[in-house]
């Protein structure tokens, strides 16, 4: 489907086919990575945010530059992963990035750079293409630098449900409550702006 969209866009407008990038949040971040692995000749780089990494994905895929972001306090997609019958299996984020680093030809060594007291960049070395994870403290299941434009009360209703709509199924599956979910998606570290960092990353890919 993504290949078809790219074909249609390319037929309608003039695009630089060597500079097509993928990004996304949560499950969308995982989809962006999968798309980059499935279409390595068409996706120049990928930047997943708060992604829900699945076991075995992208096995044997060619190298692709990656810049990932994840909050240390994320309860929806925990940094340490999850393996439950109710919510399924998610890889620990560093394990997922280690796998990507292996595909990217990295030597396994990781250099940690403090970007701020609450933000650190983990860069794998010796790679054919760049492989970096940005970890953020005091950050939940949110887009870094951009808090949601909703009040807590709106989110409580969204997660709790009502007479016409059941409680959020993901919340139920992971065993959380509406107040915890609302607080977590509102917990946003503004020391780093993922949008600006992703744009800089994509702009530097050649």
mmCIF file of C-alpha atoms in Angstrom, residues 6-202:
data_model
loop_
_atom_site.group_PDB
_atom_site.id
_atom_site.type_symbol
_atom_site.label_atom_id
_atom_site.label_comp_id
_atom_site.label_asym_id
_atom_site.label_seq_id
_atom_site.Cartn_x
_atom_site.Cartn_y
_atom_site.Cartn_z
ATOM 1 C CA UNK A 6 4.596 6.586 -3.446
ATOM 2 C CA UNK A 7 3.934 5.555 -7.048
ATOM 3 C CA UNK A 8 0.817 7.722 -7.186
ATOM 4 C CA UNK A 9 2.568 10.727 -5.648
ATOM 5 C CA UNK A 10 5.506 10.328 -7.993
ATOM 6 C CA UNK A 11 3.169 10.316 -10.962
ATOM 7 C CA UNK A 12 1.354 13.454 -9.761
ATOM 8 C CA UNK A 13 4.210 15.661 -8.557
ATOM 9 C CA UNK A 14 7.969 15.896 -8.893
ATOM 10 C CA UNK A 15 9.606 14.343 -5.819
ATOM 11 C CA UNK A 16 13.195 13.436 -4.982
ATOM 12 C CA UNK A 17 12.803 9.668 -4.717
ATOM 13 C CA UNK A 18 16.177 9.398 -2.962
ATOM 14 C CA UNK A 19 14.890 11.494 -0.043
ATOM 15 C CA UNK A 20 11.708 9.786 1.092
ATOM 16 C CA UNK A 21 11.606 9.284 4.870
ATOM 17 C CA UNK A 22 9.346 7.539 7.398
ATOM 18 C CA UNK A 23 8.393 8.519 10.926
ATOM 19 C CA UNK A 24 5.557 7.704 13.288
ATOM 20 C CA UNK A 25 4.484 7.459 16.918
ATOM 21 C CA UNK A 26 3.762 4.347 19.020
ATOM 22 C CA UNK A 27 2.426 1.610 16.709
ATOM 23 C CA UNK A 28 2.954 4.113 13.889
ATOM 24 C CA UNK A 29 6.643 4.220 14.769
ATOM 25 C CA UNK A 30 6.818 0.463 14.417
ATOM 26 C CA UNK A 31 4.990 0.684 11.080
ATOM 27 C CA UNK A 32 7.491 3.296 9.894
ATOM 28 C CA UNK A 33 10.363 0.927 10.710
ATOM 29 C CA UNK A 34 8.639 -2.006 8.999
ATOM 30 C CA UNK A 35 8.014 0.116 5.899
ATOM 31 C CA UNK A 36 11.672 1.131 5.798
ATOM 32 C CA UNK A 37 12.687 -2.526 6.005
ATOM 33 C CA UNK A 38 10.162 -3.651 3.392
ATOM 34 C CA UNK A 39 11.043 -0.822 0.970
ATOM 35 C CA UNK A 40 14.772 -0.240 1.586
ATOM 36 C CA UNK A 41 15.286 1.082 -1.931
ATOM 37 C CA UNK A 42 12.566 3.710 -1.437
ATOM 38 C CA UNK A 43 12.875 4.833 2.231
ATOM 39 C CA UNK A 44 16.084 6.760 2.908
ATOM 40 C CA UNK A 45 15.841 6.859 6.726
ATOM 41 C CA UNK A 46 13.409 6.225 9.567
ATOM 42 C CA UNK A 47 12.650 7.952 12.880
ATOM 43 C CA UNK A 48 10.280 6.019 15.183
ATOM 44 C CA UNK A 49 8.990 7.766 18.344
ATOM 45 C CA UNK A 50 7.707 5.776 21.329
ATOM 46 C CA UNK A 51 7.569 2.771 19.007
ATOM 47 C CA UNK A 52 6.122 -0.627 19.887
ATOM 48 C CA UNK A 53 8.884 -2.887 18.544
ATOM 49 C CA UNK A 54 7.820 -6.431 17.667
ATOM 50 C CA UNK A 55 10.020 -9.548 17.897
ATOM 51 C CA UNK A 56 11.456 -10.792 14.625
ATOM 52 C CA UNK A 57 10.551 -7.753 12.567
ATOM 53 C CA UNK A 58 12.835 -6.654 9.724
ATOM 54 C CA UNK A 59 14.987 -9.775 10.074
ATOM 55 C CA UNK A 60 17.552 -9.799 7.270
ATOM 56 C CA UNK A 61 16.594 -6.337 6.041
ATOM 57 C CA UNK A 62 19.240 -4.084 4.440
ATOM 58 C CA UNK A 63 20.735 -1.187 6.439
ATOM 59 C CA UNK A 64 18.645 1.943 6.979
ATOM 60 C CA UNK A 65 19.625 5.026 9.030
ATOM 61 C CA UNK A 66 17.537 5.231 12.208
ATOM 62 C CA UNK A 67 16.956 7.845 14.900
ATOM 63 C CA UNK A 68 14.612 6.559 17.620
ATOM 64 C CA UNK A 69 13.088 8.292 20.661
ATOM 65 C CA UNK A 70 11.706 6.747 23.843
ATOM 66 C CA UNK A 71 10.630 7.899 27.283
ATOM 67 C CA UNK A 72 11.953 6.100 30.371
ATOM 68 C CA UNK A 73 8.553 6.515 32.082
ATOM 69 C CA UNK A 74 6.420 5.208 29.208
ATOM 70 C CA UNK A 75 3.813 2.802 30.633
ATOM 71 C CA UNK A 76 2.077 2.156 27.322
ATOM 72 C CA UNK A 77 5.224 0.961 25.535
ATOM 73 C CA UNK A 78 7.707 0.366 28.371
ATOM 74 C CA UNK A 79 11.388 0.984 27.715
ATOM 75 C CA UNK A 80 12.080 -2.485 29.100
ATOM 76 C CA UNK A 81 9.509 -4.159 26.860
ATOM 77 C CA UNK A 82 6.494 -6.282 27.753
ATOM 78 C CA UNK A 83 5.474 -9.931 27.414
ATOM 79 C CA UNK A 84 1.924 -10.689 28.574
ATOM 80 C CA UNK A 85 -0.913 -12.777 27.235
ATOM 81 C CA UNK A 86 -3.252 -9.790 27.371
ATOM 82 C CA UNK A 87 -1.070 -7.134 25.705
ATOM 83 C CA UNK A 88 1.319 -9.289 23.642
ATOM 84 C CA UNK A 89 5.081 -9.086 23.335
ATOM 85 C CA UNK A 90 7.104 -5.919 22.856
ATOM 86 C CA UNK A 91 10.890 -5.978 22.693
ATOM 87 C CA UNK A 92 12.931 -3.909 25.136
ATOM 88 C CA UNK A 93 13.790 -0.777 23.198
ATOM 89 C CA UNK A 94 17.567 -1.149 23.454
ATOM 90 C CA UNK A 95 17.282 -4.780 22.315
ATOM 91 C CA UNK A 96 15.292 -3.640 19.292
ATOM 92 C CA UNK A 97 17.872 -0.975 18.475
ATOM 93 C CA UNK A 98 20.682 -3.510 18.958
ATOM 94 C CA UNK A 99 19.011 -5.645 16.293
ATOM 95 C CA UNK A 100 18.767 -2.636 14.001
ATOM 96 C CA UNK A 101 22.427 -1.853 14.723
ATOM 97 C CA UNK A 102 23.336 -5.380 13.655
ATOM 98 C CA UNK A 103 21.538 -4.869 10.348
ATOM 99 C CA UNK A 104 23.305 -1.534 9.985
ATOM 100 C CA UNK A 105 26.730 -3.139 10.317
ATOM 101 C CA UNK A 106 27.583 -1.549 13.668
ATOM 102 C CA UNK A 107 30.366 -3.017 15.815
ATOM 103 C CA UNK A 108 28.240 -3.240 18.954
ATOM 104 C CA UNK A 109 29.858 -0.422 20.933
ATOM 105 C CA UNK A 110 27.551 2.359 22.119
ATOM 106 C CA UNK A 111 28.543 5.923 22.984
ATOM 107 C CA UNK A 112 26.235 7.787 25.379
ATOM 108 C CA UNK A 113 26.087 11.570 25.141
ATOM 109 C CA UNK A 114 24.191 13.728 27.635
ATOM 110 C CA UNK A 115 22.093 16.173 25.624
ATOM 111 C CA UNK A 116 20.636 17.564 28.867
ATOM 112 C CA UNK A 117 20.356 16.274 32.446
ATOM 113 C CA UNK A 118 17.162 14.470 31.351
ATOM 114 C CA UNK A 119 18.014 13.486 27.763
ATOM 115 C CA UNK A 120 20.757 11.200 26.473
ATOM 116 C CA UNK A 121 21.729 10.017 23.029
ATOM 117 C CA UNK A 122 22.957 6.452 22.532
ATOM 118 C CA UNK A 123 24.886 6.146 19.258
ATOM 119 C CA UNK A 124 26.138 2.792 17.970
ATOM 120 C CA UNK A 125 29.623 2.925 16.434
ATOM 121 C CA UNK A 126 31.257 1.488 13.324
ATOM 122 C CA UNK A 127 27.954 1.476 11.447
ATOM 123 C CA UNK A 128 27.414 1.529 7.696
ATOM 124 C CA UNK A 129 24.617 4.026 8.420
ATOM 125 C CA UNK A 130 23.786 5.926 11.609
ATOM 126 C CA UNK A 131 21.924 4.177 14.411
ATOM 127 C CA UNK A 132 20.863 6.312 17.394
ATOM 128 C CA UNK A 133 18.411 6.085 20.292
ATOM 129 C CA UNK A 134 17.407 9.172 22.278
ATOM 130 C CA UNK A 135 16.180 8.287 25.776
ATOM 131 C CA UNK A 136 14.216 10.861 27.766
ATOM 132 C CA UNK A 137 13.648 10.882 31.522
ATOM 133 C CA UNK A 138 10.437 12.349 32.959
ATOM 134 C CA UNK A 139 8.748 11.401 29.702
ATOM 135 C CA UNK A 140 5.783 9.103 29.117
ATOM 136 C CA UNK A 141 3.990 7.934 25.982
ATOM 137 C CA UNK A 142 4.262 11.281 24.216
ATOM 138 C CA UNK A 143 6.022 13.154 21.425
ATOM 139 C CA UNK A 144 9.122 14.879 22.921
ATOM 140 C CA UNK A 145 8.861 18.644 23.069
ATOM 141 C CA UNK A 146 5.186 18.772 22.089
ATOM 142 C CA UNK A 147 2.635 18.235 24.894
ATOM 143 C CA UNK A 148 -0.853 17.210 23.855
ATOM 144 C CA UNK A 149 -3.263 20.147 23.452
ATOM 145 C CA UNK A 150 -5.865 18.451 25.647
ATOM 146 C CA UNK A 151 -6.805 18.850 29.280
ATOM 147 C CA UNK A 152 -6.567 15.906 31.671
ATOM 148 C CA UNK A 153 -10.365 15.771 32.013
ATOM 149 C CA UNK A 154 -10.777 15.161 28.276
ATOM 150 C CA UNK A 155 -8.276 12.315 28.394
ATOM 151 C CA UNK A 156 -9.914 10.724 31.438
ATOM 152 C CA UNK A 157 -13.200 10.519 29.545
ATOM 153 C CA UNK A 158 -11.434 9.166 26.459
ATOM 154 C CA UNK A 159 -9.741 6.363 28.400
ATOM 155 C CA UNK A 160 -12.598 5.563 30.803
ATOM 156 C CA UNK A 161 -15.266 5.390 28.101
ATOM 157 C CA UNK A 162 -18.964 6.056 28.597
ATOM 158 C CA UNK A 163 -22.377 4.573 27.923
ATOM 159 C CA UNK A 164 -21.745 4.692 24.178
ATOM 160 C CA UNK A 165 -18.098 3.655 24.129
ATOM 161 C CA UNK A 166 -16.200 1.058 26.173
ATOM 162 C CA UNK A 167 -12.970 1.833 28.049
ATOM 163 C CA UNK A 168 -9.844 2.095 25.917
ATOM 164 C CA UNK A 169 -8.974 -1.512 24.946
ATOM 165 C CA UNK A 170 -5.211 -0.975 25.146
ATOM 166 C CA UNK A 171 -5.557 0.451 28.653
ATOM 167 C CA UNK A 172 -7.547 -2.620 29.675
ATOM 168 C CA UNK A 173 -5.032 -4.990 28.058
ATOM 169 C CA UNK A 174 -2.046 -3.495 29.893
ATOM 170 C CA UNK A 175 -3.922 -3.343 33.201
ATOM 171 C CA UNK A 176 -3.809 0.420 33.707
ATOM 172 C CA UNK A 177 -6.403 2.919 34.915
ATOM 173 C CA UNK A 178 -7.680 6.090 33.194
ATOM 174 C CA UNK A 179 -5.836 8.437 35.553
ATOM 175 C CA UNK A 180 -2.504 6.678 34.990
ATOM 176 C CA UNK A 181 -3.001 6.672 31.210
ATOM 177 C CA UNK A 182 -3.953 10.355 31.126
ATOM 178 C CA UNK A 183 -0.981 11.337 33.259
ATOM 179 C CA UNK A 184 1.392 9.257 31.148
ATOM 180 C CA UNK A 185 0.415 10.651 27.758
ATOM 181 C CA UNK A 186 0.606 14.159 29.240
ATOM 182 C CA UNK A 187 4.088 13.572 30.724
ATOM 183 C CA UNK A 188 6.220 15.339 28.128
ATOM 184 C CA UNK A 189 9.923 16.159 28.360
ATOM 185 C CA UNK A 190 10.511 19.502 26.625
ATOM 186 C CA UNK A 191 14.318 19.438 26.891
ATOM 187 C CA UNK A 192 14.420 17.932 23.406
ATOM 188 C CA UNK A 193 12.207 18.622 20.410
ATOM 189 C CA UNK A 194 11.793 15.377 18.464
ATOM 190 C CA UNK A 195 10.326 17.187 15.462
ATOM 191 C CA UNK A 196 13.340 19.478 15.117
ATOM 192 C CA UNK A 197 15.812 16.648 15.736
ATOM 193 C CA UNK A 198 14.128 14.398 13.184
ATOM 194 C CA UNK A 199 14.156 17.164 10.581
ATOM 195 C CA UNK A 200 17.867 17.750 11.196
ATOM 196 C CA UNK A 201 18.509 13.991 10.978
ATOM 197 C CA UNK A 202 16.598 13.570 7.730
#
